[in-house]
């Protein structure tokens, strides 16, 4: 290991929850550490730091991603939405409301990642993306419990609040279908 | 993590120019960044190739696909053309990783993720793949999920990609840009067996850049199945990509590739050979599976993979035979 190597920095721009930031980052910095340490957005959590638990999930250019595996420097110019950006005009999103209604959490550590991930799950289903449990790859997917479990498998909950999480996502999916509104 | 210089390439030429000794190409980073954090990979320079202008999927008039190396796994699996023309490929991609990781991971990066095991990923442990000559603790240690075919004294790790297994069955070819210009490599020959040099996972040279994957047309029933220790988001214990064409009760064409059993995607050529022209019945599927698995050399704790692979082959071919 070359412990003598000097850190390398780069200038990047990120639009986070609608606000543009210009930052100087160490090339080694993850998007997660940049959000938490440089921008003070501590909603996104560091669980495993290896892409296995999903606690760091954010929306990166509209798609869910593990912020721990993303190098900030590689996402210069990206638009990022964190859990802090899911509410609109002070109102929780229907998905966030459903998590409260159905007790989709216990300790809450995984919740920001669950919420960002589930927000994207609704959008992916809306766009007709199949999953590993979709029988007919060419049909429009219906978010039943099996589909939700499969699509949310990148988010672990050590408290085991899965039952409530599945119910919450199912209700939000139904509302999305009914209203045509994005959760 | 060791400090590194970051460069973003906007063309394949530029990527090759920016690559130097000790550099790595960066796709989505879902494996590379993780290995850097673990101290397993210590590149002095990353050349980001995720924004090269090869993020498109093209269906060509003959029914073949040309998939750009920067296409994300999500976009590949969601592509309506791919879902209709090569369902086995979409299924394989969807069977891999999580929704979050598939959004980051690229086709080129998926192929070049490291063949690995838990000892390889622990920089404090000996590992011939990481530090040649230090030994392979997996042979005597934790190996229940490792190779049964084609392994060596030096290494028993497995290649974890699902997508590559489907591409191996589909006779895909990989388009590579290197110092000597462009060339194509059959996907089946891209990954190596470990032999006595497990450091290298593939036949590519330093600086070689995968620019696209070409997939021939597929007009027979196909299926990807994966057996794992939990229902989702886990590597395969054994997986299979299979396609079968039956006419008048006889096997006309068959493709079988296995995942989770070797240092590379394992194309089951012996089984295929045994089946071409044979009756499409369970006994023949079983005989063919056994012919392939006769070469298996299971380790102390992974002998279960032999009947698992056999049963997976028989079940999947039986199901495809009913659809053919």
Coordinates of C-alpha atoms in Angstrom, one line a residue:
Chain A
X1 CA 0.0 0.0 0.0
X2 CA 1.3 3.4 -0.9
X3 CA 0.6 5.4 2.2
X4 CA 2.8 8.3 0.8
X5 CA 0.4 9.0 -2.0
X6 CA -1.1 12.5 -1.8
X7 CA -4.9 13.0 -1.8
X8 CA -6.3 14.2 -5.1
X9 CA -9.1 16.7 -5.2
X10 CA -11.6 17.7 -7.9
X11 CA -14.2 20.4 -8.4
X12 CA -17.7 19.1 -9.0
X13 CA -21.3 20.4 -9.1
X14 CA -24.3 18.6 -7.7
X15 CA -28.0 19.6 -7.7
X16 CA -29.2 18.1 -4.4
X17 CA -32.9 18.4 -3.6
X18 CA -33.2 21.2 -6.1
X19 CA -30.3 23.3 -4.8
X20 CA -27.0 23.5 -6.8
X21 CA -23.8 23.0 -4.9
X22 CA -20.2 23.5 -6.1
X23 CA -17.8 21.4 -4.1
X24 CA -14.2 20.4 -3.9
X25 CA -14.1 16.7 -3.1
X26 CA -11.3 14.1 -2.6
X27 CA -11.6 11.8 -5.5
X28 CA -12.0 8.9 -3.0
X29 CA -15.2 10.5 -1.5
X30 CA -18.4 8.6 -1.9
X31 CA -21.5 10.4 -2.8
X32 CA -22.8 9.3 0.6
X33 CA -20.0 10.9 2.5
X34 CA -20.3 14.0 0.4
X35 CA -24.0 14.4 1.2
X36 CA -23.5 13.7 4.8
X37 CA -20.2 15.4 5.6
X38 CA -20.0 18.2 3.1
X39 CA -23.6 19.1 2.7
X40 CA -24.9 18.1 6.2
X41 CA -27.7 16.0 4.7
X42 CA -27.5 13.2 7.2
X43 CA -30.8 11.6 6.3
X44 CA -29.0 9.1 4.0
X45 CA -27.4 6.5 6.3
X46 CA -24.2 4.5 6.2
X47 CA -25.0 0.9 7.0
X48 CA -22.6 -1.5 5.4
X49 CA -20.8 0.9 3.1
X50 CA -20.6 -2.0 0.6
X51 CA -23.8 -1.7 -1.4
X52 CA -25.4 -4.6 0.5
X53 CA -27.9 -3.0 2.9
X54 CA -29.4 -0.1 0.9
X55 CA -29.5 2.4 3.9
X56 CA -27.7 4.9 1.7
X57 CA -30.1 4.7 -1.2
X58 CA -30.8 8.0 -3.0
X59 CA -32.2 9.0 -6.4
X60 CA -29.4 9.8 -8.7
X61 CA -30.5 11.4 -11.9
X62 CA -34.0 10.0 -11.1
X63 CA -32.9 6.5 -10.4
X64 CA -32.2 4.8 -7.1
X65 CA -28.6 4.0 -6.4
X66 CA -26.4 3.1 -3.5
X67 CA -24.7 6.4 -2.6
X68 CA -21.9 4.5 -0.8
X69 CA -20.8 2.8 -4.1
X70 CA -21.0 6.0 -6.2
X71 CA -17.8 8.1 -6.2
X72 CA -18.9 11.8 -6.0
X73 CA -16.4 12.8 -8.6
X74 CA -17.9 10.4 -11.1
X75 CA -21.3 12.0 -10.8
X76 CA -20.3 15.6 -11.4
X77 CA -23.4 17.4 -12.7
X78 CA -25.8 14.9 -11.3
X79 CA -29.2 15.6 -9.8
X80 CA -29.6 13.9 -6.4
X81 CA -32.8 13.5 -4.3
X82 CA -32.3 12.4 -0.8
X83 CA -34.9 11.5 1.8
X84 CA -34.9 15.2 2.8
X85 CA -36.2 16.0 -0.7
X86 CA -39.1 13.6 -0.9
X87 CA -41.7 15.9 0.8
X88 CA -43.1 18.7 -1.4
X89 CA -44.0 22.1 0.0
X90 CA -43.9 20.8 3.6
X91 CA -46.2 17.8 2.8
X92 CA -45.0 14.3 3.1
X93 CA -45.3 12.2 -0.1
X94 CA -48.1 9.6 -0.2
X95 CA -45.4 6.9 0.3
X96 CA -44.1 8.6 3.4
X97 CA -47.6 8.9 4.7
X98 CA -48.2 5.2 4.0
X99 CA -45.0 4.3 5.9
X100 CA -46.4 6.1 9.0
X101 CA -49.9 4.6 8.5
X102 CA -48.5 1.0 8.3
X103 CA -45.7 1.2 10.8
X104 CA -43.0 0.6 8.1
X105 CA -40.2 1.1 10.6
X106 CA -39.0 0.4 14.0
X107 CA -35.6 2.0 14.8
X108 CA -35.7 4.0 11.6
X109 CA -32.1 3.6 10.5
X110 CA -33.0 1.9 7.2
X111 CA -36.1 4.1 6.6
X112 CA -34.5 6.9 4.4
X113 CA -33.1 4.2 2.1
X114 CA -36.4 2.3 2.1
X115 CA -38.3 5.5 1.2
X116 CA -36.0 6.5 -1.6
X117 CA -35.9 2.9 -2.9
X118 CA -39.7 2.5 -2.8
X119 CA -40.2 5.9 -4.5
X120 CA -38.1 4.5 -7.4
X121 CA -39.9 1.2 -7.3
X122 CA -43.2 3.0 -8.0
X123 CA -41.6 4.9 -10.8
X124 CA -40.0 1.8 -12.3
X125 CA -43.3 -0.1 -12.2
X126 CA -45.0 2.9 -13.8
X127 CA -42.5 2.6 -16.7
X128 CA -43.2 -1.1 -17.1
X129 CA -39.9 -2.4 -15.8
X130 CA -40.1 -6.1 -15.0
X131 CA -38.4 -7.8 -12.0
X132 CA -37.0 -11.3 -11.4
X133 CA -40.4 -12.5 -10.3
X134 CA -42.4 -11.0 -13.2
X135 CA -43.8 -14.1 -15.1
X136 CA -44.6 -12.3 -18.3
X137 CA -41.7 -10.0 -19.1
X138 CA -43.7 -8.1 -21.7
X139 CA -46.8 -7.4 -19.6
X140 CA -47.2 -4.3 -17.4
X141 CA -46.1 -5.3 -13.9
X142 CA -48.6 -5.2 -11.0
X143 CA -47.0 -4.4 -7.7
X144 CA -48.3 -7.3 -5.6
X145 CA -46.5 -8.5 -2.4
X146 CA -44.1 -10.8 -4.3
X147 CA -43.1 -8.0 -6.7
X148 CA -42.6 -5.5 -3.9
X149 CA -40.5 -7.9 -1.9
X150 CA -38.3 -8.7 -4.9
X151 CA -38.0 -5.1 -5.9
X152 CA -37.2 -3.9 -2.4
X153 CA -34.6 -6.7 -1.8
X154 CA -31.7 -4.2 -1.9
X155 CA -32.9 -2.7 1.3
X156 CA -32.4 -4.6 4.5
X157 CA -34.2 -3.9 7.8
X158 CA -32.6 -5.5 10.8
X159 CA -35.6 -4.7 13.0
X160 CA -37.7 -6.8 10.6
X161 CA -40.3 -4.2 9.7
X162 CA -40.8 -5.8 6.3
X163 CA -44.5 -6.6 6.8
X164 CA -45.3 -2.9 7.3
X165 CA -43.0 -1.8 4.6
X166 CA -44.6 -4.1 2.0
X167 CA -48.1 -2.8 3.1
X168 CA -47.0 0.8 2.8
X169 CA -45.5 0.3 -0.7
X170 CA -48.6 -1.6 -1.8
X171 CA -50.9 1.2 -0.6
X172 CA -48.8 3.9 -2.2
X173 CA -48.8 1.8 -5.5
X174 CA -52.5 1.7 -5.4
X175 CA -52.8 5.4 -4.8
X176 CA -50.5 6.0 -7.7
X177 CA -52.6 3.9 -9.9
X178 CA -55.8 5.6 -8.8
X179 CA -54.6 9.2 -8.9
X180 CA -52.1 8.9 -11.6
X181 CA -50.0 10.9 -9.2
X182 CA -46.4 10.1 -8.4
X183 CA -45.8 9.1 -4.8
Chain B
X1 CA -8.4 3.8 0.2
X2 CA -5.3 4.8 -1.7
X3 CA -5.5 8.2 -3.4
X4 CA -6.0 8.1 -7.1
X5 CA -6.2 10.4 -10.1
X6 CA -9.7 10.5 -11.7
X7 CA -10.1 11.0 -15.5
X8 CA -13.3 11.0 -17.5
X9 CA -13.0 9.7 -21.1
X10 CA -15.4 10.9 -23.7
X11 CA -14.3 8.5 -26.4
X12 CA -12.8 5.0 -26.6
X13 CA -9.6 6.6 -28.1
X14 CA -9.3 9.0 -25.2
X15 CA -10.0 6.2 -22.7
X16 CA -7.1 4.1 -24.2
X17 CA -4.9 7.2 -24.2
X18 CA -5.7 8.0 -20.5
X19 CA -5.1 4.4 -19.4
X20 CA -1.6 3.7 -18.1
X21 CA 0.0 1.1 -15.9
X22 CA -1.8 0.9 -12.6
X23 CA -5.0 2.4 -14.0
X24 CA -8.4 0.8 -14.0
X25 CA -11.4 1.6 -16.2
X26 CA -14.4 2.7 -14.1
X27 CA -18.0 1.8 -15.1
X28 CA -20.7 1.9 -12.4
X29 CA -18.1 1.1 -9.8
X30 CA -20.3 -1.3 -7.9
X31 CA -17.5 -3.9 -7.7
X32 CA -14.4 -1.8 -8.2
X33 CA -15.2 0.9 -5.7
X34 CA -16.1 -1.8 -3.1
X35 CA -12.8 -3.6 -3.7
X36 CA -10.9 -0.3 -3.4
X37 CA -12.6 0.4 -0.1
X38 CA -11.5 -3.1 1.0
X39 CA -7.9 -2.5 0.0
X40 CA -8.1 -5.3 -2.6
X41 CA -7.8 -3.0 -5.6
X42 CA -5.4 0.0 -5.3
X43 CA -5.4 1.7 -8.7
X44 CA -3.4 4.9 -9.0
X45 CA -5.7 6.2 -11.7
X46 CA -9.4 5.6 -12.6
X47 CA -10.4 6.2 -16.2
X48 CA -14.2 6.7 -16.1
X49 CA -15.7 5.1 -19.2
X50 CA -19.4 5.2 -18.0
X51 CA -20.1 8.3 -20.2
X52 CA -18.6 7.0 -23.5
X53 CA -21.1 7.3 -26.4
X54 CA -21.8 3.6 -26.3
X55 CA -24.9 3.5 -24.1
X56 CA -27.3 2.3 -26.7
X57 CA -28.9 -1.1 -27.6
X58 CA -29.4 -1.8 -31.3
X59 CA -31.6 -4.5 -32.7
X60 CA -30.1 -5.3 -36.1
X61 CA -32.1 -6.5 -39.2
X62 CA -30.9 -10.1 -38.7
X63 CA -32.3 -10.1 -35.1
X64 CA -29.0 -9.8 -33.4
X65 CA -28.3 -7.2 -30.7
X66 CA -25.5 -4.8 -30.3
X67 CA -25.3 -3.7 -26.7
X68 CA -23.0 -0.8 -25.8
X69 CA -20.7 -1.4 -22.9
X70 CA -22.0 1.6 -21.0
X71 CA -25.6 0.4 -21.1
X72 CA -26.7 0.0 -17.5
X73 CA -27.9 -3.4 -16.3
X74 CA -31.3 -1.8 -15.6
X75 CA -31.7 -0.4 -19.1
X76 CA -30.7 -3.7 -20.6
X77 CA -33.3 -5.7 -18.6
X78 CA -36.0 -3.1 -19.2
X79 CA -35.4 -2.8 -22.9
X80 CA -38.6 -4.0 -24.6
X81 CA -36.8 -5.4 -27.6
X82 CA -34.4 -7.4 -25.4
X83 CA -37.3 -8.7 -23.3
X84 CA -39.0 -9.9 -26.5
X85 CA -36.1 -11.1 -28.5
X86 CA -33.8 -12.5 -25.8
X87 CA -35.9 -13.1 -22.7
X88 CA -33.2 -15.3 -21.1
X89 CA -30.8 -12.3 -21.1
X90 CA -33.4 -10.0 -19.5
X91 CA -34.1 -12.7 -16.8
X92 CA -30.5 -13.2 -16.1
X93 CA -29.8 -9.5 -15.6
X94 CA -32.9 -9.2 -13.3
X95 CA -31.7 -12.1 -11.3
X96 CA -28.5 -10.3 -10.4
X97 CA -27.8 -7.8 -7.6
X98 CA -30.4 -5.3 -6.5
X99 CA -32.4 -2.6 -8.2
X100 CA -30.0 0.1 -6.9
X101 CA -26.9 -1.8 -8.1
X102 CA -28.4 -2.6 -11.5
X103 CA -29.0 1.1 -12.0
X104 CA -25.3 1.9 -11.6
X105 CA -23.7 -1.3 -13.0
X106 CA -22.8 -1.3 -16.7
X107 CA -22.6 -4.2 -19.2
X108 CA -18.9 -3.9 -19.6
X109 CA -18.4 -3.6 -15.8
X110 CA -20.6 -6.6 -15.2
X111 CA -18.4 -8.7 -17.4
X112 CA -15.2 -7.5 -15.7
X113 CA -16.3 -7.7 -12.1
X114 CA -13.8 -9.9 -10.3
X115 CA -14.1 -13.6 -10.0
X116 CA -14.0 -13.8 -6.2
X117 CA -14.6 -15.4 -2.8
X118 CA -14.6 -14.1 0.7
X119 CA -10.9 -14.7 1.2
X120 CA -10.1 -12.7 -1.9
X121 CA -12.1 -9.8 -0.5
X122 CA -10.3 -9.9 2.9
X123 CA -6.9 -8.2 2.4
X124 CA -5.7 -9.7 5.7
X125 CA -6.1 -13.3 4.4
X126 CA -3.8 -15.2 2.1
X127 CA -5.1 -15.5 -1.5
X128 CA -3.3 -16.6 -4.6
X129 CA -5.6 -14.4 -6.7
X130 CA -4.6 -11.3 -4.7
X131 CA -1.0 -12.2 -3.8
X132 CA 0.4 -15.0 -5.9
X133 CA 2.0 -17.8 -3.9
X134 CA 0.3 -17.1 -0.6
X135 CA -2.0 -20.1 -0.8
X136 CA -5.8 -20.7 -1.1
X137 CA -7.4 -20.9 2.4
X138 CA -10.8 -21.5 0.7
X139 CA -9.8 -25.1 -0.2
X140 CA -9.8 -26.1 3.4
X141 CA -12.0 -23.3 4.8
X142 CA -15.3 -21.7 3.7
X143 CA -16.1 -23.0 0.3
X144 CA -19.7 -24.3 0.3
X145 CA -20.6 -21.7 -2.4
X146 CA -17.5 -22.1 -4.5
X147 CA -16.4 -24.0 -7.6
X148 CA -17.0 -27.6 -8.5
X149 CA -15.7 -27.5 -12.1
X150 CA -12.5 -26.3 -13.6
X151 CA -10.9 -25.1 -10.4
X152 CA -7.2 -25.6 -9.4
X153 CA -5.0 -26.0 -6.4
X154 CA -4.4 -22.3 -6.6
X155 CA -8.0 -21.0 -6.7
X156 CA -11.6 -22.2 -6.3
X157 CA -13.4 -18.9 -6.7
X158 CA -16.5 -18.4 -8.9
X159 CA -17.5 -15.7 -11.3
X160 CA -20.7 -14.2 -9.9
X161 CA -22.3 -12.6 -13.0
X162 CA -25.7 -13.8 -14.1
X163 CA -25.7 -11.8 -17.3
X164 CA -22.4 -13.4 -18.4
X165 CA -23.9 -16.9 -18.0
X166 CA -26.8 -16.0 -20.4
X167 CA -24.4 -14.4 -22.8
X168 CA -22.2 -17.5 -22.8
X169 CA -25.2 -19.6 -23.7
X170 CA -26.2 -17.1 -26.4
X171 CA -22.7 -17.3 -28.2
X172 CA -22.2 -13.6 -27.7
X173 CA -19.0 -11.9 -28.8
X174 CA -17.3 -9.0 -27.0
X175 CA -16.0 -6.1 -28.9
X176 CA -12.6 -4.9 -27.5
X177 CA -10.5 -1.9 -28.2
X178 CA -6.8 -2.4 -27.4
X179 CA -3.4 -1.0 -28.2
X180 CA -3.4 -3.1 -31.3
X181 CA -6.8 -1.8 -32.5
X182 CA -10.2 -3.5 -32.5
X183 CA -10.9 -7.2 -32.1
X184 CA -13.7 -9.5 -31.0
X185 CA -13.5 -12.2 -28.4
X186 CA -16.1 -14.9 -28.1
X187 CA -17.7 -14.4 -24.7
X188 CA -17.1 -18.1 -23.9
X189 CA -13.4 -17.4 -24.2
X190 CA -13.4 -14.1 -22.3
X191 CA -13.1 -15.5 -18.8
X192 CA -10.3 -17.9 -17.8
X193 CA -10.0 -20.9 -15.6
X194 CA -7.6 -20.2 -12.8
X195 CA -4.9 -22.9 -13.5
X196 CA -1.7 -21.8 -11.8
X197 CA -2.2 -18.1 -12.5
X198 CA -5.5 -17.1 -10.8
X199 CA -4.6 -13.4 -10.8
X200 CA -6.1 -13.0 -14.2
X201 CA -9.9 -13.5 -14.6
X202 CA -10.0 -12.8 -18.3
X203 CA -7.9 -13.0 -21.4
X204 CA -7.9 -9.2 -21.8
X205 CA -4.6 -7.3 -21.6
X206 CA -4.1 -4.2 -19.5
X207 CA -5.7 -1.2 -21.2
X208 CA -8.1 -3.3 -23.3
X209 CA -11.5 -1.7 -23.3
X210 CA -14.8 -3.5 -23.9
X211 CA -16.9 -1.3 -26.1
X212 CA -19.9 -3.5 -26.9
X213 CA -21.4 -7.0 -26.7
X214 CA -22.9 -8.6 -29.8
X215 CA -25.6 -11.2 -29.3
X216 CA -26.8 -13.4 -32.2
X217 CA -30.5 -13.8 -32.8
X218 CA -32.4 -16.2 -30.6
X219 CA -35.7 -17.7 -31.9
X220 CA -36.1 -20.8 -29.6
X221 CA -37.6 -20.9 -26.1
X222 CA -35.1 -19.9 -23.4
X223 CA -35.0 -19.5 -19.7
X224 CA -32.7 -18.3 -16.9
X225 CA -33.0 -19.9 -13.5
X226 CA -31.0 -19.2 -10.3
X227 CA -30.8 -21.1 -7.1
X228 CA -29.5 -19.1 -4.1
X229 CA -29.6 -19.1 -0.3
X230 CA -32.2 -16.4 0.0
X231 CA -35.0 -15.4 -2.4
X232 CA -33.3 -12.4 -3.8
X233 CA -30.1 -10.3 -3.9
X234 CA -27.6 -13.1 -3.4
X235 CA -25.1 -14.8 -5.7
X236 CA -26.0 -18.1 -7.3
X237 CA -25.3 -21.4 -5.7
X238 CA -26.0 -22.7 -9.2
X239 CA -27.7 -21.0 -12.1
X240 CA -28.6 -22.0 -15.6
X241 CA -29.2 -20.3 -18.9
X242 CA -30.8 -22.7 -21.3
X243 CA -32.4 -22.6 -24.7
X244 CA -34.0 -25.6 -26.4
X245 CA -35.5 -26.3 -29.8
X246 CA -37.5 -29.6 -30.1
X247 CA -39.0 -30.8 -33.4
X248 CA -40.9 -34.0 -33.6
X249 CA -39.8 -35.0 -30.2
X250 CA -36.1 -34.7 -31.0
X251 CA -33.7 -32.1 -29.8
X252 CA -32.7 -29.9 -32.8
X253 CA -30.8 -27.2 -30.9
X254 CA -29.8 -26.8 -27.3
X255 CA -27.7 -24.3 -25.3
X256 CA -26.8 -24.7 -21.7
X257 CA -24.5 -22.5 -19.5
X258 CA -24.1 -22.8 -15.8
X259 CA -23.3 -20.1 -13.2
X260 CA -21.9 -20.4 -9.7
X261 CA -19.9 -23.5 -10.5
X262 CA -16.6 -22.3 -11.9
X263 CA -14.1 -19.5 -12.3
X264 CA -16.0 -18.5 -15.4
X265 CA -19.4 -19.0 -16.9
X266 CA -19.5 -22.7 -17.7
X267 CA -20.8 -23.6 -21.1
X268 CA -22.0 -27.2 -20.9
X269 CA -20.8 -28.3 -24.3
X270 CA -20.7 -32.0 -23.4
X271 CA -24.3 -32.0 -22.3
X272 CA -25.3 -30.1 -25.5
X273 CA -23.4 -32.6 -27.7
X274 CA -25.1 -35.5 -25.9
X275 CA -28.5 -34.0 -26.5
X276 CA -28.4 -32.9 -30.2
X277 CA -30.5 -35.4 -32.1
X278 CA -31.6 -37.2 -29.0
X279 CA -35.2 -37.7 -27.8
X280 CA -36.4 -34.7 -25.8
X281 CA -37.2 -36.7 -22.7
X282 CA -36.2 -36.5 -19.0
X283 CA -34.0 -39.5 -19.2
X284 CA -31.9 -38.0 -21.9
X285 CA -31.7 -34.6 -20.1
X286 CA -30.5 -36.5 -17.1
X287 CA -27.9 -38.5 -19.1
X288 CA -26.6 -35.3 -20.7
X289 CA -26.4 -33.5 -17.3
X290 CA -24.5 -36.4 -15.9
X291 CA -22.1 -36.4 -18.8
X292 CA -21.3 -32.7 -18.2
X293 CA -21.0 -33.1 -14.4
X294 CA -18.8 -36.2 -14.7
X295 CA -15.9 -33.7 -14.7
X296 CA -17.0 -32.1 -11.4
X297 CA -14.5 -32.2 -8.5
X298 CA -16.5 -31.0 -5.6
X299 CA -14.8 -29.8 -2.5
X300 CA -15.5 -31.0 1.1
X301 CA -18.6 -28.8 1.5
X302 CA -20.0 -28.2 -1.9
X303 CA -20.8 -31.7 -3.3
X304 CA -24.4 -30.7 -3.0
X305 CA -23.9 -28.5 -6.1
X306 CA -23.5 -31.6 -8.3
X307 CA -27.0 -32.9 -7.9
X308 CA -28.3 -29.4 -7.7
X309 CA -26.8 -28.5 -11.1
X310 CA -28.0 -31.8 -12.5
X311 CA -31.6 -31.3 -11.3
X312 CA -31.6 -27.7 -12.5
X313 CA -30.5 -28.8 -16.0
X314 CA -33.2 -31.5 -16.1
X315 CA -36.0 -29.3 -14.8
X316 CA -35.2 -26.4 -17.0
X317 CA -34.9 -28.4 -20.2
X318 CA -38.1 -30.3 -19.3
X319 CA -39.9 -27.0 -19.0
X320 CA -38.5 -25.6 -22.2
X321 CA -39.4 -28.9 -24.0
X322 CA -43.0 -28.4 -23.0
X323 CA -42.9 -24.9 -24.5
X324 CA -41.0 -25.8 -27.7

